[in-house]
Short mmCIF file of C-alpha atoms in Angstrom, two decimals:
data_model
loop_
_atom_site.label_atom_id
_atom_site.label_comp_id
_atom_site.label_asym_id
_atom_site.label_seq_id
_atom_site.Cartn_x
_atom_site.Cartn_y
_atom_site.Cartn_z
CA MET K 1 51.68 109.84 39.31
CA LYS K 2 55.08 110.08 39.55
CA TRP K 3 56.79 109.56 35.57
CA VAL K 4 59.56 107.74 36.66
CA SER K 5 56.88 104.98 37.98
CA LEU K 6 55.84 105.26 34.73
CA LEU K 7 58.94 104.52 32.85
CA ALA K 8 59.86 101.97 34.95
CA ILE K 9 56.76 100.25 34.79
CA LEU K 10 57.09 100.97 30.55
CA LEU K 11 60.51 99.14 30.80
CA VAL K 12 59.44 96.16 33.01
CA ALA K 13 56.55 95.90 30.78
CA CYS K 14 57.97 96.16 27.48
CA GLY K 15 61.77 94.63 27.36
CA ASP K 16 63.33 98.20 27.50
CA ASP K 17 65.71 97.36 30.39
CA SER K 18 69.17 96.04 29.26
CA ASN K 19 69.04 93.36 31.43
CA LYS K 20 65.97 91.88 30.55
CA SER K 21 64.21 90.27 26.97
CA ALA K 22 61.15 91.76 25.66
CA PRO K 23 57.90 89.99 25.73
CA MET K 24 58.37 88.86 22.57
CA ALA K 25 56.53 85.62 21.45
CA GLU K 26 59.43 83.22 19.25
CA ARG K 27 59.22 83.18 15.60
CA ASP K 28 61.16 82.33 12.37
CA ALA K 29 63.75 83.97 10.70
CA GLY K 30 63.42 86.60 8.74
CA PRO K 31 64.95 86.24 5.61
CA ASP K 32 68.81 87.19 4.46
CA LEU K 33 69.38 90.48 3.43
CA ASP K 34 71.59 89.58 0.00
CA VAL K 35 73.44 92.50 -0.64
CA SER K 36 75.75 91.82 -3.25
CA ASP K 37 74.10 93.61 -5.71
CA GLN K 38 72.88 96.59 -4.34
CA GLY K 39 75.36 98.72 -4.26
CA ALA K 40 78.01 98.62 -1.19
CA ASP K 41 79.69 101.36 -3.05
CA MET K 42 78.56 104.66 -1.35
CA ALA K 43 79.83 106.54 -4.41
CA ILE K 44 77.08 104.24 -6.30
CA GLU K 45 74.94 104.89 -3.94
CA GLU K 46 75.15 108.60 -4.20
CA ASP K 47 74.31 108.90 -7.65
CA GLN K 48 71.15 106.73 -7.57
CA ALA K 49 70.33 109.66 -4.89
CA ALA K 50 71.19 112.12 -7.04
CA ASP K 51 67.85 110.01 -9.51
CA MET K 52 65.85 109.73 -6.95
CA PRO K 53 62.09 111.15 -6.16
CA VAL K 54 62.55 112.73 -2.89
CA GLY K 55 59.13 115.07 -2.61
CA PRO K 56 55.34 113.90 -1.90
CA GLN K 57 54.71 114.92 -5.40
CA ASP K 58 55.40 111.13 -6.33
CA CYS K 59 53.70 109.63 -3.68
CA LEU K 60 50.01 109.98 -4.02
CA VAL K 61 48.17 108.02 -1.56
CA THR K 62 44.73 106.14 -2.37
CA ASN K 63 44.38 104.42 1.25
CA THR K 64 43.52 106.13 4.02
CA GLU K 65 40.58 104.35 5.44
CA THR K 66 42.69 101.27 6.65
CA SER K 67 44.91 100.53 9.42
CA LEU K 68 47.21 98.18 7.84
CA VAL K 69 49.11 94.96 9.40
CA LEU K 70 52.63 95.64 8.37
CA ASP K 71 54.58 91.56 9.17
CA GLU K 72 51.92 88.65 9.05
CA ALA K 73 54.33 86.45 8.25
CA SER K 74 56.82 87.22 11.06
CA ARG K 75 56.36 85.89 14.24
CA SER K 76 54.52 88.31 16.77
CA GLY K 77 56.49 90.57 19.52
CA GLN K 78 56.98 93.12 17.31
CA PHE K 79 57.97 96.64 19.01
CA TYR K 80 59.43 99.94 18.55
CA SER K 81 58.46 100.81 15.29
CA THR K 82 59.48 104.01 13.63
CA ALA K 83 58.57 105.75 10.30
CA ALA K 84 60.35 107.71 7.69
CA PHE K 85 59.22 108.78 4.33
CA ASP K 86 61.68 107.97 1.40
CA GLY K 87 59.79 110.39 -1.48
CA ALA K 88 57.71 107.11 -2.85
CA GLY K 89 57.01 104.81 0.13
CA VAL K 90 57.39 104.95 4.30
CA TRP K 91 59.14 102.73 5.38
CA VAL K 92 59.00 101.45 8.61
CA VAL K 93 61.56 99.58 11.70
CA TYR K 94 61.44 97.96 14.49
CA THR K 95 62.06 94.91 16.45
CA ALA K 96 61.16 91.20 15.87
CA PRO K 97 62.41 88.06 17.22
CA THR K 98 64.31 86.56 15.85
CA SER K 99 63.79 82.62 15.64
CA GLU K 100 60.92 80.16 17.22
CA GLU K 101 63.64 79.02 19.78
CA SER K 102 65.12 82.94 20.89
CA SER K 103 63.45 85.46 22.04
CA ASN K 104 66.08 87.81 21.06
CA GLU K 105 65.56 90.35 19.25
CA GLY K 106 66.23 91.57 15.36
CA ILE K 107 65.74 94.76 13.41
CA HIS K 108 63.19 94.60 10.92
CA ALA K 109 62.71 97.14 7.85
CA ILE K 110 59.31 96.93 5.75
CA ARG K 111 58.70 99.34 3.12
CA VAL K 112 54.94 100.78 2.22
CA GLY K 113 53.56 101.76 -0.78
CA CYS K 114 50.81 104.92 -1.34
CA ASP K 115 48.11 102.10 -1.85
CA GLY K 116 49.11 100.87 1.54
CA VAL K 117 50.90 97.92 0.05
CA ILE K 118 53.98 96.16 0.76
CA THR K 119 56.65 96.87 -1.62
CA SER K 120 60.06 95.54 0.09
CA GLY K 121 60.58 93.37 3.21
CA PRO K 122 60.02 92.61 5.30
CA LEU K 123 63.90 92.36 5.65
CA VAL K 124 66.42 91.94 8.89
CA LEU K 125 69.42 94.85 8.97
CA SER K 126 70.77 92.60 12.45
CA GLU K 127 73.26 90.96 11.72
CA SER K 128 73.33 88.10 14.37
CA ASN K 129 70.68 86.13 16.06
CA ALA K 130 72.55 85.20 19.74
CA ALA K 131 72.00 89.26 20.59
CA ARG K 132 69.44 91.57 21.19
CA ASN K 133 69.09 94.36 19.07
CA TYR K 134 66.10 97.32 19.65
CA MET K 135 65.94 100.86 20.24
CA PRO K 136 65.54 101.13 16.00
CA VAL K 137 65.63 104.57 14.59
CA VAL K 138 64.72 105.46 10.75
CA ASP K 139 65.40 109.37 8.53
CA SER K 140 64.93 109.53 4.98
CA HIS K 141 66.29 113.31 3.34
CA GLY K 142 67.63 113.66 0.07
CA GLY K 143 67.10 110.40 -1.77
CA ARG K 144 69.09 108.53 1.20
CA THR K 145 67.02 106.48 4.47
CA ALA K 146 69.29 105.24 7.45
CA VAL K 147 68.63 103.18 10.17
CA VAL K 148 70.52 103.51 14.22
CA TRP K 149 70.00 100.74 16.28
CA VAL K 150 71.80 99.35 19.37
CA HIS K 151 73.48 95.69 19.26
CA GLN K 152 73.68 93.76 22.26
CA PRO K 153 75.24 90.36 22.09
CA ASN K 154 74.22 87.84 24.53
CA GLY K 155 75.76 86.97 27.35
CA GLY K 156 77.64 90.57 28.57
CA ASN K 157 75.98 94.18 28.82
CA ALA K 158 78.59 96.15 26.43
CA LYS K 159 76.30 97.55 23.47
CA SER K 160 77.36 98.44 20.44
CA THR K 161 75.86 100.57 17.69
CA LYS K 162 74.89 100.08 13.87
CA LEU K 163 74.36 102.14 11.07
CA GLN K 164 73.04 100.69 7.86
CA PHE K 165 71.64 102.27 4.94
CA LEU K 166 68.65 101.21 2.37
CA THR K 167 68.40 102.23 -0.88
CA GLN K 168 64.24 103.29 -2.25
CA ALA K 169 64.57 100.11 -4.68
CA GLY K 170 64.43 97.99 -0.97
CA GLY K 171 67.99 96.82 -0.10
CA ALA K 172 70.76 97.78 1.63
CA VAL K 173 73.97 99.89 0.78
CA LEU K 174 76.80 98.75 3.20
CA GLU K 175 78.13 95.51 2.74
CA THR K 176 77.48 95.18 6.72
CA PRO K 177 76.31 97.67 8.99
CA ALA K 178 78.54 100.09 10.27
CA ASP K 179 80.19 100.58 13.97
CA ILE K 180 79.29 104.12 15.20
CA THR K 181 79.83 103.08 18.61
CA PRO K 182 80.93 106.92 20.07
CA GLN K 183 84.88 106.51 21.29
CA VAL K 184 86.90 109.58 22.04
CA SER K 185 90.97 108.81 21.24
CA GLY K 186 89.84 105.10 20.41
CA GLU K 187 88.47 104.27 23.54
CA PHE K 188 84.31 103.25 24.42
CA ILE K 189 82.87 105.84 25.82
CA SER K 190 80.70 104.00 27.68
CA GLU K 191 79.56 100.58 27.57
CA THR K 192 76.22 101.35 27.45
CA ALA K 193 75.36 103.63 24.76
CA TRP K 194 71.58 103.74 23.36
CA SER K 195 69.05 105.86 23.40
CA PRO K 196 69.70 106.57 19.44
CA SER K 197 68.39 109.74 17.65
CA ILE K 198 69.43 110.42 14.03
CA ALA K 199 69.07 113.10 11.51
CA LEU K 200 69.80 113.12 7.53
CA GLY K 201 71.77 115.96 6.70
CA GLU K 202 72.87 117.52 3.56
CA ASP K 203 77.07 116.18 4.44
CA PHE K 204 76.57 114.43 7.38
CA LEU K 205 73.88 111.90 9.94
CA TRP K 206 73.93 113.47 12.85
CA HIS K 207 73.56 110.87 15.73
CA ALA K 208 72.88 111.23 19.11
CA SER K 209 72.63 109.41 22.14
CA GLU K 210 73.13 108.80 25.87
CA VAL K 211 76.30 107.35 27.32
CA LEU K 212 76.40 105.87 30.86
CA GLY K 213 78.83 107.22 33.20
CA PRO K 214 79.12 108.77 36.63
CA GLU K 215 76.12 110.48 35.30
CA THR K 216 74.24 109.52 31.83
CA GLN K 217 75.47 112.51 29.23
CA VAL K 218 74.14 112.67 25.98
CA VAL K 219 76.75 112.65 23.08
CA VAL K 220 76.74 113.85 19.56
CA GLN K 221 78.53 112.65 16.09
CA ARG K 222 78.93 113.70 12.48
CA VAL K 223 78.94 110.66 10.93
CA ASN K 224 79.70 110.37 6.55
CA PHE K 225 77.55 107.95 4.21
CA ASP K 226 80.28 105.66 4.35
CA GLY K 227 79.83 105.15 7.58
CA SER K 228 82.89 106.44 9.46
CA VAL K 229 82.61 108.84 12.11
CA GLU K 230 83.61 112.52 11.54
CA SER K 231 83.63 113.93 14.87
CA VAL K 232 81.95 112.93 18.39
CA PHE K 233 81.40 115.46 21.22
CA PHE K 234 78.73 115.91 24.39
CA VAL K 235 76.40 118.71 24.08
CA SER K 236 76.91 120.02 27.22
CA GLU K 237 79.55 119.19 30.14
CA GLU K 238 77.08 119.97 32.74
CA LYS K 239 77.83 117.40 35.53
CA ASP K 240 76.02 115.76 38.91
CA VAL K 241 72.96 115.98 36.39
CA ASN K 242 71.69 112.21 34.27
CA GLN K 243 70.76 114.09 30.64
CA LEU K 244 68.15 111.00 29.00
CA TYR K 245 66.61 110.41 25.95
CA PRO K 246 68.30 112.57 23.35
CA SER K 247 66.52 114.04 19.99
CA ILE K 248 68.44 115.98 17.68
CA GLY K 249 67.20 117.69 14.96
CA LEU K 250 69.15 120.08 12.15
CA THR K 251 68.33 123.67 11.83
CA GLU K 252 69.51 126.15 8.68
CA ASN K 253 72.78 126.75 10.14
CA GLY K 254 74.24 123.21 12.58
CA ALA K 255 71.52 121.35 15.08
CA VAL K 256 69.79 120.90 18.41
CA VAL K 257 69.45 118.57 20.95
CA SER K 258 66.92 117.83 22.94
CA TRP K 259 67.16 115.84 26.31
CA THR K 260 65.28 115.28 29.51
CA ARG K 261 67.25 116.34 32.34
CA GLU K 262 67.09 114.79 35.82
CA GLY K 263 68.31 116.62 38.85
CA ALA K 264 69.22 116.61 41.87
CA GLU K 265 65.84 118.12 42.83
CA GLY K 266 63.97 114.95 41.70
CA ALA K 267 62.11 116.73 38.84
CA GLU K 268 62.71 115.63 34.97
CA LYS K 269 62.23 119.00 32.55
CA THR K 270 63.18 118.79 29.27
CA TYR K 271 66.45 120.98 27.91
CA PHE K 272 67.71 121.97 24.87
CA SER K 273 70.89 123.25 23.02
CA ARG K 274 71.35 124.27 19.44
CA ILE K 275 74.96 123.20 17.98
CA PRO K 276 76.21 125.62 15.09
CA GLU K 277 77.54 124.47 12.32
CA GLY K 278 81.09 122.87 12.57
CA ALA K 279 81.12 123.57 16.47
CA SER K 280 82.23 120.48 18.31
CA MET K 281 79.98 121.38 21.58
CA GLY K 282 75.96 122.62 21.94
CA GLY K 283 75.56 126.00 23.39
CA ALA K 284 74.32 127.00 26.74
CA ALA K 285 71.09 125.09 27.76
CA GLN K 286 67.99 125.98 27.86
CA PRO K 287 64.64 125.13 29.76
CA ALA K 288 62.33 124.19 26.98
CA LEU K 289 59.15 125.47 29.26
CA ALA K 290 60.92 127.68 32.56
CA ILE K 291 58.16 126.24 35.43
CA GLY K 292 58.69 124.07 37.66
CA ASP K 293 56.59 121.17 37.00
CA SER K 294 57.83 117.62 35.55
CA ASN K 295 57.63 118.26 31.54
CA PRO K 296 60.15 115.04 29.94
CA LEU K 297 60.14 113.18 27.10
CA SER K 298 60.67 115.01 24.39
CA HIS K 299 61.20 114.86 20.72
CA LEU K 300 63.03 117.01 17.86
CA ALA K 301 61.87 116.74 13.78
CA PRO K 302 64.38 115.60 12.28
CA ARG K 303 64.87 118.88 10.30
CA ALA K 304 63.09 122.49 10.07
CA ASN K 305 60.58 123.36 7.99
CA PRO K 306 60.88 125.04 5.07
CA GLN K 307 60.84 128.29 6.87
CA GLY K 308 63.34 127.61 8.99
CA ALA K 309 60.97 126.37 12.49
CA ASN K 310 62.64 123.30 14.73
CA PHE K 311 59.34 121.59 16.42
CA LEU K 312 59.84 120.17 19.98
CA ALA K 313 57.64 118.59 21.54
CA PHE K 314 57.51 117.84 25.18
CA GLN K 315 55.03 116.43 27.88
CA SER K 316 53.76 118.98 30.59
CA THR K 317 52.81 117.14 33.55
CA THR K 318 50.70 119.16 36.10
CA ASN K 319 48.56 117.06 38.79
CA ASN K 320 48.65 114.42 37.63
CA SER K 321 47.41 115.50 34.24
CA SER K 322 49.77 114.94 31.31
CA GLN K 323 49.17 117.48 28.28
CA ILE K 324 51.42 117.97 24.88
CA LEU K 325 53.55 121.52 24.46
CA VAL K 326 54.86 122.56 21.09
CA ARG K 327 57.55 125.39 20.58
CA ASN K 328 60.11 126.42 17.73
CA VAL K 329 63.22 126.38 18.86
CA SER K 330 65.10 127.84 16.37
CA GLU K 331 64.50 130.65 17.99
CA GLU K 332 64.92 132.73 21.47
CA ALA K 333 62.55 131.71 24.35
CA THR K 334 59.04 133.68 23.50
CA GLY K 335 56.44 131.89 25.13
CA VAL K 336 54.54 130.76 22.93
CA TYR K 337 53.96 127.32 22.89
CA ALA K 338 50.63 124.76 21.32
CA THR K 339 49.00 122.95 23.34
CA PHE K 340 47.81 119.48 21.98
CA GLY K 341 45.83 116.51 23.81
CA ALA K 342 42.27 116.59 25.79
CA THR K 343 42.66 117.22 30.02
CA ASN K 344 40.50 114.16 30.70
CA PHE K 345 43.03 112.12 28.94
CA ILE K 346 47.27 111.24 30.02
CA ASN K 347 48.71 112.74 26.98
CA PHE K 348 52.43 111.34 26.49
CA ARG K 349 55.30 109.93 24.01
CA PRO K 350 55.17 113.05 21.27
CA THR K 351 56.43 112.18 17.63
CA VAL K 352 56.44 115.49 15.72
CA ARG K 353 57.40 116.91 12.41
CA GLY K 354 57.71 120.00 10.84
CA PHE K 355 56.29 120.47 6.85
CA ASP K 356 55.64 123.84 5.13
CA GLY K 357 53.83 126.23 7.19
CA GLY K 358 53.79 124.29 9.78
CA GLY K 359 54.00 120.75 11.39
CA VAL K 360 52.15 117.57 12.63
CA VAL K 361 52.18 116.21 16.12
CA ALA K 362 50.94 113.03 17.35
CA TRP K 363 50.89 111.02 20.64
CA TYR K 364 49.61 108.27 23.12
CA ARG K 365 47.05 108.69 25.67
CA TYR K 366 44.93 106.71 28.21
CA THR K 367 43.09 106.87 30.96
CA THR K 368 44.11 104.21 33.59
CA SER K 369 46.91 101.79 32.16
CA PRO K 370 49.95 103.74 30.76
CA THR K 371 50.13 100.14 28.49
CA ARG K 372 47.34 100.38 26.97
CA ASN K 373 46.99 103.29 24.36
CA SER K 374 44.88 104.81 21.76
CA LEU K 375 46.42 107.51 19.50
CA ALA K 376 45.52 110.87 17.76
CA LEU K 377 47.57 113.66 15.99
CA GLN K 378 47.17 117.16 15.26
CA SER K 379 48.23 120.07 12.43
CA PHE K 380 49.48 123.40 13.13
CA GLU K 381 50.26 125.99 11.39
CA TRP K 382 53.77 128.44 12.88
CA ASN K 383 52.54 132.25 11.07
CA ASP K 384 55.02 135.36 12.57
CA GLY K 385 55.41 133.88 15.30
CA GLU K 386 52.17 132.23 16.77
CA PHE K 387 50.85 128.52 16.07
CA VAL K 388 47.27 127.94 15.18
CA ASN K 389 46.12 124.48 15.79
CA GLY K 390 44.31 122.09 13.21
CA PRO K 391 41.32 119.77 14.42
CA GLU K 392 42.54 116.71 16.43
CA VAL K 393 42.39 113.53 14.62
CA VAL K 394 41.75 110.67 16.56
CA VAL K 395 43.41 107.67 14.26
CA PHE K 396 41.76 104.91 16.48
CA SER K 397 39.99 105.67 20.29
CA GLU K 398 40.37 101.62 21.66
CA PHE K 399 43.38 101.73 23.68
CA VAL K 400 45.21 98.93 22.29
CA ALA K 401 48.41 100.97 21.58
CA ILE K 402 51.21 99.46 23.86
CA PRO K 403 54.81 101.55 24.68
CA PRO K 404 57.88 101.81 25.30
CA TYR K 405 58.47 104.03 22.34
CA GLY K 406 56.03 106.70 20.92
CA PRO K 407 54.17 106.75 17.19
CA GLY K 408 56.01 105.96 14.57
CA LEU K 409 55.04 109.51 12.29
CA THR K 410 56.40 110.50 8.67
CA VAL K 411 54.64 113.09 6.98
CA ILE K 412 53.79 112.60 3.20
CA SER K 413 52.68 116.04 1.88
CA GLU K 414 51.12 118.85 3.88
CA ASP K 415 48.11 117.12 4.40
CA THR K 416 48.64 113.75 4.41
CA VAL K 417 50.89 111.34 6.88
CA PHE K 418 51.51 107.74 7.98
CA VAL K 419 51.81 106.75 11.83
CA SER K 420 52.83 103.54 13.43
CA TRP K 421 51.89 101.71 16.50
CA SER K 422 52.08 98.03 18.18
CA GLN K 423 48.93 96.36 19.16
CA GLY K 424 47.87 93.68 20.42
CA ASP K 425 46.34 91.42 23.71
CA SER K 426 49.78 91.01 25.01
CA GLY K 427 53.36 92.04 24.32
CA ALA K 428 54.13 88.34 22.63
CA ASN K 429 51.23 88.81 21.06
CA ALA K 430 51.68 92.46 19.37
CA ARG K 431 52.25 93.54 15.77
CA VAL K 432 53.04 96.45 14.04
CA TYR K 433 50.59 98.31 12.38
CA GLY K 434 50.64 101.70 10.28
CA LYS K 435 47.89 104.17 8.48
CA PHE K 436 47.84 106.94 6.26
CA VAL K 437 46.12 109.73 7.91
CA ARG K 438 44.53 112.66 6.35
CA LEU K 439 44.87 115.83 8.58
CA GLY K 440 41.79 117.74 9.29
CA GLN K 441 39.58 114.60 8.85
#
C-alpha cells in the first residue's frame, strides 16, 4: 500500500484537509473560559510554576483498569487528542464542534486526576466560533503546560497559529491566546502554517510547523513564555523537496527536529536535524533509516530522557507491511534500532516518550482498514547503546480507534503511562477516551 494513498484516505475521512470540515456532529457550546483571575501576568505564573509539583511522585495512580470517556457532556465528533502530565494530573487537549448549529471545531482541554476523576474542564481555549481550530498539541514541563493549535477563520484559507498556557489549577494564563504564526521581517511566511509540534524548555517554548510555498518547508521558532517570538528560522534549506509532518524534541544543548522528506523519487523518508543551542539553522539533515524503503510519519519525544537519549519513532514499510522503529538521535547513526509491532498487522502513527533508563512507544495497528485501529504500547530500556524491549501491552484489541492523529501519550512514572484516542461507530459519534496503563501488564 502506498502511504501517500493512506494519508489521503485519512485526510478525507477525518477532516485534516483545510478545505473540508471534519466529520463531526453538532454540539452545545462548551463553557467560556474566564481568565480574569487566573494570573494572566506571566511573572505571577512564573512564581506559581516554581511552587508547582512537577514529578510523578505527586501522582499515585489508582485506576489502571478502566477506559475513561473523558468528555461526555460535550457533543461528539471529538478528535486529535494529545496528552501531557503536569506533575499531578494529565491534560488532554482535543477538538470538538463549537455549537449545535455548526461543525466548526474548537480547542478543548480537560484535566484528569490520578484517580480518573476530571478535575478541570472541558475548557474551550479557542475564542471564535466562526472558525475552524484544529491540530492541537500540548506539552508540560517545569510547572508549565502549553497548548498550540491552528486557527482558520471561515471564508478564507489563511491560517494562524495560537498559543495558550494552562495552570495546574485549571485556568488559562494569557488573557487571550497569543498569535505565534511564523513571520520573517514582519511578513507571514505563508498563508498555511500547520502541523505544529512543541516542546517546553527551561527558557523557551520550541515550536516547529510546516509552511506551504513552492515547496513545503519546516520552520522552527523559539517562543518566550509571554507569547512573544524570540527567533524563527528554517530547519533545512533544501529545495525541490517537500518537508512534511515535523516533530521537535529538546536535547541537552539545543533541539532536534524530524520530518517526512518527500522527494522527486516518490519515497517518503524520515529525516532529522540537530539544532545547537542558540543556532539559527539546523545541522546537516540525516536519514533516520538509510535504506530505500518508505519510512514516513515520525515522532520525537519532546525531551531527552535523564541519560540524554532523544528517541525518534517512525514507520518502516516494506511489501505492504509496516512496523515501528525507534532510534536514539542524540548520537551519531550507529545502525541500532528497536523494532515494535507484530508483522501480521499494519503498525503506524507512533507516539514516543522517554523516561529514566529508556522510554515507551504507543501506536495504532490494523489488518484491513486504516480508519479502524487497535492500540498497543511497549516500553524499552536504553543501556550502553542497546535497546532492550519490554513486553507489549495491548490497550485494546478491538478495531475501534479512529485517526488521523496517533494516540496521545504521556509518562506518569517508569511503570505507568496515560494514553488517549478517539473512538466511535462513526466520525460524527467519536469521543475522546483515555486510560492509565501499567507497563508490562
